[in-house]
DNA sequence: TGAACACTCGGACAATGGTCTGAAATAACT
DNA sequence: AGTTATTTCAGACCATTGTCCGAGTGTTCA
């Protein structure tokens, strides 16, 4: 599936021109006259895509839209493309995670290059995100009690201690522990700890 | 200890003026007339400090110096301060990790703010770096054989399998395993796996 | 009122890990 | 040549975990 580029610009003729150029390069294009317009038909993170965003647009500005998208948890990469680029705005946009900051007029080479980098970065991020999501999905199948046991297991506690902490017996913990290993689809404690670490469940305290 | 600001600029009068302003704000200051000058007396990462760097300087440019420092493994944060800020240079500098990109003339407030952020970020990075270093130091005390055993343990292998893979007996692995736990100063497999994960020793493969 | 689920607990047994006593061969370095 | 570190190995013993049977209680929901 070709990459989908979301073009946000208040200049209709510019939108048309960019759309033509991008389509010639093999991309799908969706255009928006304002930031609000894009928020109303929010791009789903599930297909490859990026946002080509003007800075100065009526209503929400480009950077403001960027902030909103970050708040909403969107991972769609953003390439800024604007006629007026002041340094503080550029710095803030890049530090906030924008893939690039281009100025009009832009060469096709520059533009395509930035879009390709944005799509590649999104793809890498998505791989990582998907892995974590599948792990979180497994954790979500644990009952509250199993989750407690899971937590203490990966902190190195032994069944006897866990039973004492949770006010039950070692025997019961064994049963929960078995369920945890089963549900998390691991066959060793090492794998379980590795998962917990990658999900950031162990970062509290630590020397 | 006050922060040490390394000022790199070819304009002597500017260096003097900046030095005075920074010292009035409570910083220690070291000045350099060129990038090479700074490379010759390389700032050690061990004390709080940052680099205030001009872009256009004779010899190595500011961004070129930044690249060199990254290659050298330096973690000293960089604040760019220049009269001429074009967008591509700004973008590249920030993406390469510069803390900020300021333009002359700069208000003291902006300058101090950027320096404080740079110092704070360095301090956070140093904490993290020190933790990893202390772990790496522990790993370094392992003999080659112990390191192999360590590796297989945290991948979830059991002693019998490890013995088979390394062409020795389970009994011997037990001895090595004991040494590993001793040297790594952990009392549970969970802690050992957690360390390995944080050191990135487990990222190979993985579903 | 069943049905499904979560949580609890038990006995017996096998497999594994951890610790205690030891020991010996080899390599490397002073 | 002597010392040290590394790697190897043994028996005995206990602690811990994993697994096989099974079962009772309480809650929720259709």
Short mmCIF file of C-alpha atoms (C1' of nucleotides) in Angstrom, two decimals:
data_model
loop_
_atom_site.label_atom_id
_atom_site.label_comp_id
_atom_site.label_asym_id
_atom_site.label_seq_id
_atom_site.Cartn_x
_atom_site.Cartn_y
_atom_site.Cartn_z
CA UNK A 1 0.00 0.00 0.00
CA UNK A 2 1.40 3.41 -0.97
CA UNK A 3 2.06 5.99 1.73
CA UNK A 4 -0.80 8.38 2.47
CA UNK A 5 0.26 12.01 2.83
CA UNK A 6 -2.06 14.33 4.72
CA UNK A 7 -1.57 17.84 3.38
CA UNK A 8 -2.71 20.64 5.69
CA UNK A 9 -2.58 24.10 4.12
CA UNK A 10 -5.03 26.96 3.86
CA UNK A 11 -3.97 27.81 0.32
CA UNK A 12 -6.23 25.84 -2.01
CA UNK A 13 -4.05 26.27 -5.06
CA UNK A 14 -1.01 25.13 -3.11
CA UNK A 15 -2.89 22.06 -1.92
CA UNK A 16 -3.81 21.22 -5.48
CA UNK A 17 -0.27 21.67 -6.72
CA UNK A 18 1.30 19.62 -3.95
CA UNK A 19 -1.32 16.92 -4.36
CA UNK A 20 -0.45 16.61 -8.03
CA UNK A 21 3.26 16.44 -7.34
CA UNK A 22 2.86 13.82 -4.61
CA UNK A 23 0.50 11.67 -6.64
CA UNK A 24 2.99 11.70 -9.49
CA UNK A 25 5.52 10.33 -7.03
CA UNK A 26 3.22 7.49 -6.13
CA UNK A 27 1.67 8.65 -2.90
CA UNK A 28 -1.96 8.77 -1.90
CA UNK A 29 -2.97 12.25 -0.77
CA UNK A 30 -5.61 13.66 1.53
CA UNK A 31 -5.97 17.43 1.82
CA UNK A 32 -7.22 19.60 4.67
CA UNK A 33 -7.86 23.34 4.70
CA UNK A 34 -7.28 23.70 8.43
CA UNK A 35 -5.92 21.94 11.49
CA UNK A 36 -9.43 21.43 12.77
CA UNK A 37 -10.33 19.81 9.50
CA UNK A 38 -7.64 17.20 10.08
CA UNK A 39 -8.67 16.66 13.70
CA UNK A 40 -12.23 16.05 12.54
CA UNK A 41 -11.18 13.23 10.25
CA UNK A 42 -8.30 11.93 12.28
CA UNK A 43 -5.78 9.85 10.35
CA UNK A 44 -5.62 6.36 11.80
CA UNK A 45 -2.20 5.24 12.84
CA UNK A 46 -2.76 1.91 11.23
CA UNK A 47 -1.76 2.71 7.69
CA UNK A 48 1.53 4.16 6.53
CA UNK A 49 1.23 7.93 6.34
CA UNK A 50 2.55 11.27 7.41
CA UNK A 51 1.38 14.84 7.71
CA UNK A 52 2.68 17.70 5.58
CA UNK A 53 1.88 20.70 7.70
CA UNK A 54 1.98 24.45 7.20
CA UNK A 55 2.85 26.59 10.21
CA UNK A 56 0.70 29.63 9.63
CA UNK A 57 -2.85 28.55 9.06
CA UNK A 58 -6.11 30.06 10.28
CA UNK A 59 -7.39 28.63 13.56
CA UNK A 60 -4.99 26.20 15.18
CA UNK A 61 -1.42 26.80 14.04
CA UNK A 62 0.80 23.99 12.80
CA UNK A 63 2.72 23.63 16.07
CA UNK A 64 -0.54 23.77 18.01
CA UNK A 65 -1.90 20.94 15.92
CA UNK A 66 1.30 19.03 16.58
CA UNK A 67 0.79 19.45 20.33
CA UNK A 68 -2.81 18.30 20.09
CA UNK A 69 -1.84 15.20 18.15
CA UNK A 70 0.83 14.33 20.68
CA UNK A 71 -1.71 14.71 23.49
CA UNK A 72 -4.05 12.43 21.60
CA UNK A 73 -1.34 9.81 21.37
CA UNK A 74 -1.00 9.97 17.63
CA UNK A 75 2.19 8.59 16.19
CA UNK A 76 1.79 9.95 12.68
CA UNK A 77 5.04 11.69 11.80
CA UNK A 78 4.91 15.36 10.80
CA UNK A 79 6.87 17.20 8.14
CA UNK A 80 6.53 20.95 8.40
CA UNK A 81 6.45 22.94 5.18
CA UNK A 82 6.11 26.66 5.50
CA UNK A 83 7.03 29.95 3.94
CA UNK A 84 8.11 31.63 7.15
CA UNK A 85 10.52 29.69 9.34
CA UNK A 86 11.76 31.44 12.43
CA UNK A 87 14.38 29.69 14.48
CA UNK A 88 12.49 29.22 17.79
CA UNK A 89 9.53 27.69 16.01
CA UNK A 90 11.81 25.38 14.06
CA UNK A 91 13.62 24.29 17.21
CA UNK A 92 10.43 23.61 19.10
CA UNK A 93 8.90 21.66 16.24
CA UNK A 94 11.92 19.39 15.83
CA UNK A 95 12.34 18.89 19.56
CA UNK A 96 8.67 17.92 19.71
CA UNK A 97 9.44 15.17 17.25
CA UNK A 98 8.75 16.60 13.80
CA UNK A 99 10.61 14.68 11.11
CA UNK A 100 11.70 17.76 9.20
CA UNK A 101 11.10 21.45 8.73
CA UNK A 102 11.11 22.59 5.10
CA UNK A 103 10.62 26.01 3.56
CA UNK A 104 8.62 26.93 0.48
CA UNK A 105 9.42 26.65 -2.27
CA UNK A 106 10.60 23.11 -1.80
CA UNK A 107 12.31 20.90 -4.32
CA UNK A 108 10.66 17.59 -5.06
CA UNK A 109 13.82 15.87 -4.01
CA UNK A 110 13.80 17.50 -0.59
CA UNK A 111 10.12 16.86 -0.17
CA UNK A 112 10.18 13.22 -1.19
CA UNK A 113 13.26 12.66 0.91
CA UNK A 114 11.60 14.04 4.03
CA UNK A 115 8.41 12.09 3.42
CA UNK A 116 10.33 8.88 2.92
CA UNK A 117 12.22 9.40 6.15
CA UNK A 118 8.97 10.12 7.95
CA UNK A 119 7.37 6.97 6.62
CA UNK A 120 10.41 4.88 7.46
CA UNK A 121 10.53 6.22 10.98
CA UNK A 122 6.86 5.59 11.46
CA UNK A 123 7.26 2.05 10.24
CA UNK A 124 10.05 1.39 12.71
CA UNK A 125 8.03 2.92 15.50
CA UNK A 126 5.05 0.86 14.55
CA UNK A 127 7.00 -2.37 14.71
CA UNK A 128 8.13 -1.51 18.19
CA UNK A 129 4.68 -0.34 19.20
CA UNK A 130 3.05 -3.50 17.94
CA UNK A 131 5.41 -5.68 19.93
CA UNK A 132 4.66 -3.79 23.12
CA UNK A 133 0.95 -3.85 22.41
CA UNK A 134 0.91 -7.60 22.00
CA UNK A 135 2.70 -7.94 25.31
CA UNK A 136 0.28 -5.56 26.99
CA UNK A 137 -2.58 -7.57 25.58
CA UNK A 138 -1.20 -10.66 27.26
CA UNK A 139 -0.84 -8.85 30.57
CA UNK A 140 -4.43 -7.66 30.24
CA UNK A 141 -5.65 -11.26 30.32
CA UNK A 142 -4.30 -11.66 33.85
CA UNK A 143 -6.77 -11.49 36.71
CA UNK A 144 -6.02 -8.93 39.44
CA UNK A 145 -4.60 -11.60 41.67
CA UNK A 146 -2.46 -13.03 38.91
CA UNK A 147 -1.19 -9.56 38.15
CA UNK A 148 -0.06 -9.13 41.73
CA UNK A 149 1.72 -12.45 41.64
CA UNK A 150 3.28 -11.58 38.27
CA UNK A 151 4.59 -8.37 39.76
CA UNK A 152 6.22 -10.05 42.73
CA UNK A 153 7.63 -12.90 40.68
CA UNK A 154 9.53 -10.59 38.36
CA UNK A 155 10.86 -8.69 41.35
CA UNK A 156 12.62 -11.88 42.42
CA UNK A 157 10.35 -12.89 45.26
CA UNK A 158 9.93 -16.60 45.89
CA UNK A 159 6.56 -18.29 46.24
CA UNK A 160 6.76 -18.47 50.00
CA UNK A 161 7.35 -14.73 50.36
CA UNK A 162 4.64 -13.92 47.86
CA UNK A 163 2.16 -16.06 49.74
CA UNK A 164 3.01 -14.27 52.94
CA UNK A 165 2.75 -10.80 51.36
CA UNK A 166 -0.61 -11.57 49.80
CA UNK A 167 -1.94 -13.31 52.88
CA UNK A 168 -2.30 -16.73 51.33
CA UNK A 169 -0.34 -19.95 51.05
CA UNK A 170 2.60 -20.99 48.93
CA UNK A 171 0.40 -23.63 47.36
CA UNK A 172 -2.02 -21.05 46.03
CA UNK A 173 0.79 -18.93 44.64
CA UNK A 174 2.00 -21.95 42.73
CA UNK A 175 -1.39 -22.19 41.07
CA UNK A 176 -1.39 -18.49 40.18
CA UNK A 177 2.18 -18.69 39.00
CA UNK A 178 1.30 -21.51 36.68
CA UNK A 179 -1.57 -19.47 35.27
CA UNK A 180 0.70 -16.48 34.77
CA UNK A 181 3.30 -18.48 32.86
CA UNK A 182 0.53 -20.03 30.79
CA UNK A 183 -1.21 -16.77 29.94
CA UNK A 184 2.00 -14.90 29.23
CA UNK A 185 3.09 -17.72 26.95
CA UNK A 186 6.54 -18.10 28.43
CA UNK A 187 8.34 -21.16 29.62
CA UNK A 188 11.00 -19.58 31.79
CA UNK A 189 11.25 -16.98 34.49
CA UNK A 190 13.86 -15.19 32.39
CA UNK A 191 11.36 -14.54 29.60
CA UNK A 192 8.83 -13.26 32.08
CA UNK A 193 11.28 -10.81 33.61
CA UNK A 194 12.37 -9.70 30.17
CA UNK A 195 8.78 -8.86 29.28
CA UNK A 196 8.22 -6.99 32.52
CA UNK A 197 11.36 -4.99 31.94
CA UNK A 198 10.37 -4.03 28.40
CA UNK A 199 6.97 -2.92 29.63
CA UNK A 200 8.64 -0.70 32.21
CA UNK A 201 7.13 -2.59 35.12
CA UNK A 202 10.42 -2.83 36.95
CA UNK A 203 11.73 0.72 36.72
CA UNK A 204 10.39 1.76 40.09
CA UNK A 205 13.22 1.93 42.65
CA UNK A 206 16.45 0.21 41.44
CA UNK A 207 19.88 1.06 42.71
CA UNK B 1 30.23 23.20 41.87
CA UNK B 2 28.98 25.82 39.41
CA UNK B 3 28.36 24.81 35.81
CA UNK B 4 31.24 25.26 33.42
CA UNK B 5 30.34 26.86 30.10
CA UNK B 6 32.70 26.33 27.18
CA UNK B 7 32.36 29.29 24.84
CA UNK B 8 33.54 28.68 21.29
CA UNK B 9 33.57 31.79 19.08
CA UNK B 10 36.13 33.39 16.82
CA UNK B 11 35.17 36.91 17.86
CA UNK B 12 37.40 37.83 20.80
CA UNK B 13 35.29 40.76 21.93
CA UNK B 14 32.19 38.62 21.86
CA UNK B 15 33.93 35.96 23.94
CA UNK B 16 34.88 38.57 26.51
CA UNK B 17 31.39 39.99 26.67
CA UNK B 18 29.72 36.60 26.99
CA UNK B 19 32.23 35.49 29.56
CA UNK B 20 31.43 38.52 31.69
CA UNK B 21 27.68 37.95 31.41
CA UNK B 22 27.96 34.28 32.28
CA UNK B 23 30.26 34.84 35.21
CA UNK B 24 27.85 37.39 36.60
CA UNK B 25 25.21 34.68 36.45
CA UNK B 26 27.39 32.39 38.50
CA UNK B 27 28.92 30.13 35.87
CA UNK B 28 32.53 29.20 35.34
CA UNK B 29 33.63 29.96 31.80
CA UNK B 30 36.27 28.60 29.47
CA UNK B 31 36.77 30.25 26.08
CA UNK B 32 38.02 28.86 22.80
CA UNK B 33 38.82 30.73 19.58
CA UNK B 34 38.17 27.72 17.36
CA UNK B 35 36.69 24.24 17.28
CA UNK B 36 40.15 22.76 17.14
CA UNK B 37 41.06 24.71 20.22
CA UNK B 38 38.27 22.98 22.11
CA UNK B 39 39.20 19.55 20.75
CA UNK B 40 42.77 20.11 21.94
CA UNK B 41 41.68 20.66 25.52
CA UNK B 42 38.68 18.38 25.53
CA UNK B 43 36.13 19.07 28.26
CA UNK B 44 35.82 16.06 30.51
CA UNK B 45 32.33 14.71 30.86
CA UNK B 46 32.78 14.38 34.57
CA UNK B 47 31.92 17.88 35.68
CA UNK B 48 28.70 19.74 34.94
CA UNK B 49 29.14 21.79 31.81
CA UNK B 50 27.92 22.64 28.36
CA UNK B 51 29.21 24.15 25.15
CA UNK B 52 28.07 27.48 23.76
CA UNK B 53 28.92 27.15 20.12
CA UNK B 54 28.97 29.49 17.15
CA UNK B 55 28.11 28.03 13.74
CA UNK B 56 30.39 30.00 11.47
CA UNK B 57 33.91 29.80 12.77
CA UNK B 58 37.20 29.39 10.92
CA UNK B 59 38.33 25.82 10.51
CA UNK B 60 35.83 23.27 11.70
CA UNK B 61 32.32 24.68 11.70
CA UNK B 62 30.04 24.40 14.70
CA UNK B 63 28.03 21.50 13.31
CA UNK B 64 31.23 19.77 12.25
CA UNK B 65 32.54 20.07 15.79
CA UNK B 66 29.26 18.65 17.03
CA UNK B 67 29.71 15.62 14.78
CA UNK B 68 33.25 15.11 15.96
CA UNK B 69 32.23 15.24 19.60
CA UNK B 70 29.48 12.71 19.00
CA UNK B 71 31.97 10.41 17.29
CA UNK B 72 34.26 10.79 20.28
CA UNK B 73 31.46 9.74 22.57
CA UNK B 74 31.20 13.05 24.35
CA UNK B 75 27.99 13.71 26.18
CA UNK B 76 28.53 17.40 26.82
CA UNK B 77 25.35 19.17 25.69
CA UNK B 78 25.63 21.88 23.07
CA UNK B 79 23.80 25.18 22.78
CA UNK B 80 24.26 26.85 19.43
CA UNK B 81 24.48 30.62 19.38
CA UNK B 82 24.94 32.24 16.02
CA UNK B 83 24.17 35.28 13.96
CA UNK B 84 23.09 33.40 10.86
CA UNK B 85 20.57 30.62 11.37
CA UNK B 86 19.33 28.91 8.25
CA UNK B 87 16.60 26.33 8.68
CA UNK B 88 18.40 23.19 7.42
CA UNK B 89 21.35 23.82 9.72
CA UNK B 90 19.02 24.41 12.65
CA UNK B 91 17.12 21.22 11.94
CA UNK B 92 20.24 19.13 11.62
CA UNK B 93 21.76 20.52 14.80
CA UNK B 94 18.68 19.86 16.90
CA UNK B 95 18.16 16.40 15.42
CA UNK B 96 21.79 15.65 16.25
CA UNK B 97 20.98 16.39 19.85
CA UNK B 98 21.78 20.06 20.40
CA UNK B 99 19.91 21.45 23.38
CA UNK B 100 18.97 24.70 21.67
CA UNK B 101 19.71 26.98 18.76
CA UNK B 102 19.83 30.69 19.61
CA UNK B 103 20.46 33.74 17.47
CA UNK B 104 22.56 36.77 18.27
CA UNK B 105 21.80 39.03 19.92
CA UNK B 106 20.50 36.87 22.69
CA UNK B 107 18.77 37.99 25.87
CA UNK B 108 20.32 36.86 29.11
CA UNK B 109 17.08 35.21 29.99
CA UNK B 110 17.08 33.09 26.84
CA UNK B 111 20.73 32.27 27.26
CA UNK B 112 20.55 31.29 30.91
CA UNK B 113 17.41 29.32 30.26
CA UNK B 114 19.05 27.28 27.51
CA UNK B 115 22.18 26.70 29.57
CA UNK B 116 20.16 25.57 32.56
CA UNK B 117 18.22 23.13 30.41
CA UNK B 118 21.44 21.83 28.94
CA UNK B 119 22.96 21.30 32.37
CA UNK B 120 19.82 19.64 33.68
CA UNK B 121 19.66 17.29 30.73
CA UNK B 122 23.31 16.41 31.11
CA UNK B 123 22.81 15.67 34.77
CA UNK B 124 19.91 13.34 34.01
CA UNK B 125 21.93 11.63 31.33
CA UNK B 126 24.86 11.27 33.66
CA UNK B 127 22.79 9.57 36.29
CA UNK B 128 21.59 7.07 33.76
CA UNK B 129 25.05 6.63 32.31
CA UNK B 130 26.60 6.03 35.70
CA UNK B 131 24.10 3.32 36.51
CA UNK B 132 24.84 1.53 33.27
CA UNK B 133 28.56 1.94 33.77
CA UNK B 134 28.46 0.37 37.20
CA UNK B 135 26.58 -2.58 35.75
CA UNK B 136 29.04 -2.89 32.89
CA UNK B 137 31.85 -2.82 35.41
CA UNK B 138 30.32 -5.81 37.16
CA UNK B 139 29.95 -7.69 33.90
CA UNK B 140 33.58 -6.94 33.13
CA UNK B 141 34.67 -8.91 36.18
CA UNK B 142 33.22 -12.08 34.69
CA UNK B 143 35.63 -14.54 33.13
CA UNK B 144 34.92 -15.54 29.52
CA UNK B 145 33.36 -18.77 30.66
CA UNK B 146 31.24 -17.05 33.26
CA UNK B 147 30.10 -14.59 30.65
CA UNK B 148 28.91 -17.40 28.41
CA UNK B 149 27.01 -18.94 31.29
CA UNK B 150 25.57 -15.55 32.23
CA UNK B 151 24.33 -15.14 28.70
CA UNK B 152 22.58 -18.48 28.59
CA UNK B 153 21.11 -18.11 32.06
CA UNK B 154 19.36 -14.85 31.22
CA UNK B 155 18.01 -16.40 28.05
CA UNK B 156 16.11 -18.87 30.18
CA UNK B 157 18.27 -21.94 29.63
CA UNK B 158 18.51 -24.40 32.48
CA UNK B 159 21.80 -25.68 33.85
CA UNK B 160 21.54 -28.99 32.05
CA UNK B 161 21.07 -27.34 28.66
CA UNK B 162 23.89 -24.91 29.31
CA UNK B 163 26.22 -27.70 30.23
CA UNK B 164 25.36 -29.49 27.03
CA UNK B 165 25.80 -26.38 24.88
CA UNK B 166 29.16 -25.58 26.41
CA UNK B 167 30.32 -29.18 26.34
CA UNK B 168 30.62 -29.61 30.08
CA UNK B 169 28.54 -30.94 32.96
CA UNK B 170 25.62 -29.52 34.88
CA UNK B 171 27.72 -29.61 38.02
CA UNK B 172 30.29 -27.28 36.54
CA UNK B 173 27.61 -24.88 35.35
CA UNK B 174 26.31 -24.74 38.88
CA UNK B 175 29.73 -23.58 40.03
CA UNK B 176 29.90 -20.92 37.30
CA UNK B 177 26.36 -19.85 37.99
CA UNK B 178 27.20 -19.34 41.62
CA UNK B 179 30.18 -17.22 40.63
CA UNK B 180 28.02 -15.15 38.28
CA UNK B 181 25.41 -14.42 40.93
CA UNK B 182 28.18 -13.58 43.37
CA UNK B 183 30.05 -11.23 41.04
CA UNK B 184 26.92 -9.54 39.74
CA UNK B 185 25.79 -9.01 43.31
CA UNK B 186 22.29 -10.32 42.80
CA UNK B 187 20.34 -12.84 44.78
CA UNK B 188 17.69 -13.77 42.25
CA UNK B 189 17.46 -14.74 38.63
CA UNK B 190 14.98 -11.91 38.16
CA UNK B 191 17.56 -9.29 39.07
CA UNK B 192 20.09 -10.87 36.76
CA UNK B 193 17.70 -10.82 33.81
CA UNK B 194 16.74 -7.26 34.60
CA UNK B 195 20.38 -6.21 34.41
CA UNK B 196 20.93 -8.04 31.15
CA UNK B 197 17.86 -6.41 29.66
CA UNK B 198 18.97 -2.92 30.67
CA UNK B 199 22.38 -3.54 29.15
CA UNK B 200 20.73 -4.56 25.90
CA UNK B 201 22.11 -8.08 26.06
CA UNK B 202 18.77 -9.65 25.28
CA UNK B 203 17.56 -7.60 22.32
CA UNK B 204 18.85 -10.01 19.73
CA UNK B 205 15.98 -12.00 18.23
CA UNK B 206 12.74 -11.75 20.25
CA UNK B 207 9.26 -12.23 18.79
"C1'" DT C 1 -30.74 -21.44 38.60
"C1'" DG C 2 -27.08 -22.93 36.06
"C1'" DA C 3 -22.56 -21.65 33.94
"C1'" DA C 4 -18.30 -19.44 33.94
"C1'" DC C 5 -14.74 -17.46 36.27
"C1'" DA C 6 -11.64 -16.16 40.09
"C1'" DC C 7 -9.54 -17.46 44.15
"C1'" DT C 8 -8.42 -20.64 47.33
"C1'" DC C 9 -6.13 -25.10 49.04
"C1'" DG C 10 -4.15 -30.18 49.39
"C1'" DG C 11 -0.93 -34.37 48.54
"C1'" DA C 12 2.56 -36.62 46.14
"C1'" DC C 13 6.26 -36.56 43.14
"C1'" DA C 14 9.83 -35.14 39.76
"C1'" DA C 15 12.93 -31.68 38.19
"C1'" DT C 16 15.70 -27.96 39.07
"C1'" DG C 17 18.46 -24.77 41.69
"C1'" DG C 18 21.50 -23.60 45.64
"C1'" DT C 19 24.96 -24.79 49.08
"C1'" DC C 20 28.19 -27.38 51.58
"C1'" DT C 21 32.24 -30.14 51.76
"C1'" DG C 22 36.00 -30.90 48.85
"C1'" DA C 23 39.59 -31.44 44.60
"C1'" DA C 24 42.59 -31.19 40.21
"C1'" DA C 25 44.42 -29.62 35.59
"C1'" DT C 26 45.78 -25.76 32.80
"C1'" DA C 27 47.29 -21.20 31.66
"C1'" DA C 28 49.29 -16.88 32.73
"C1'" DC C 29 52.00 -13.82 35.15
"C1'" DT C 30 55.82 -12.36 38.58
"C1'" DA D 1 59.64 -21.76 40.10
"C1'" DG D 2 55.91 -20.29 42.57
"C1'" DT D 3 51.52 -17.92 42.73
"C1'" DT D 4 47.24 -16.90 41.00
"C1'" DA D 5 43.20 -17.24 38.19
"C1'" DT D 6 40.45 -20.08 35.46
"C1'" DT D 7 38.05 -23.99 34.45
"C1'" DT D 8 36.78 -28.31 35.49
"C1'" DC D 9 34.46 -31.96 38.49
"C1'" DA D 10 32.17 -35.01 42.76
"C1'" DG D 11 28.80 -36.33 46.51
"C1'" DA D 12 25.44 -35.12 49.66
"C1'" DC D 13 21.75 -32.39 51.02
"C1'" DC D 14 18.00 -29.12 51.20
"C1'" DA D 15 15.04 -25.52 49.10
"C1'" DT D 16 12.38 -24.29 45.42
"C1'" DT D 17 9.75 -24.90 41.50
"C1'" DG D 18 6.75 -27.51 38.24
"C1'" DT D 19 3.22 -30.83 37.55
"C1'" DC D 20 -0.02 -34.40 38.28
"C1'" DC D 21 -4.21 -35.60 40.39
"C1'" DG D 22 -8.33 -33.10 42.79
"C1'" DA D 23 -11.71 -29.79 45.25
"C1'" DG D 24 -14.35 -26.01 47.82
"C1'" DT D 25 -16.07 -21.08 48.00
"C1'" DG D 26 -17.78 -16.87 46.23
"C1'" DT D 27 -19.11 -13.68 42.49
"C1'" DT D 28 -21.06 -12.40 38.23
"C1'" DC D 29 -24.00 -12.80 34.57
"C1'" DA D 30 -27.24 -14.71 31.22
#
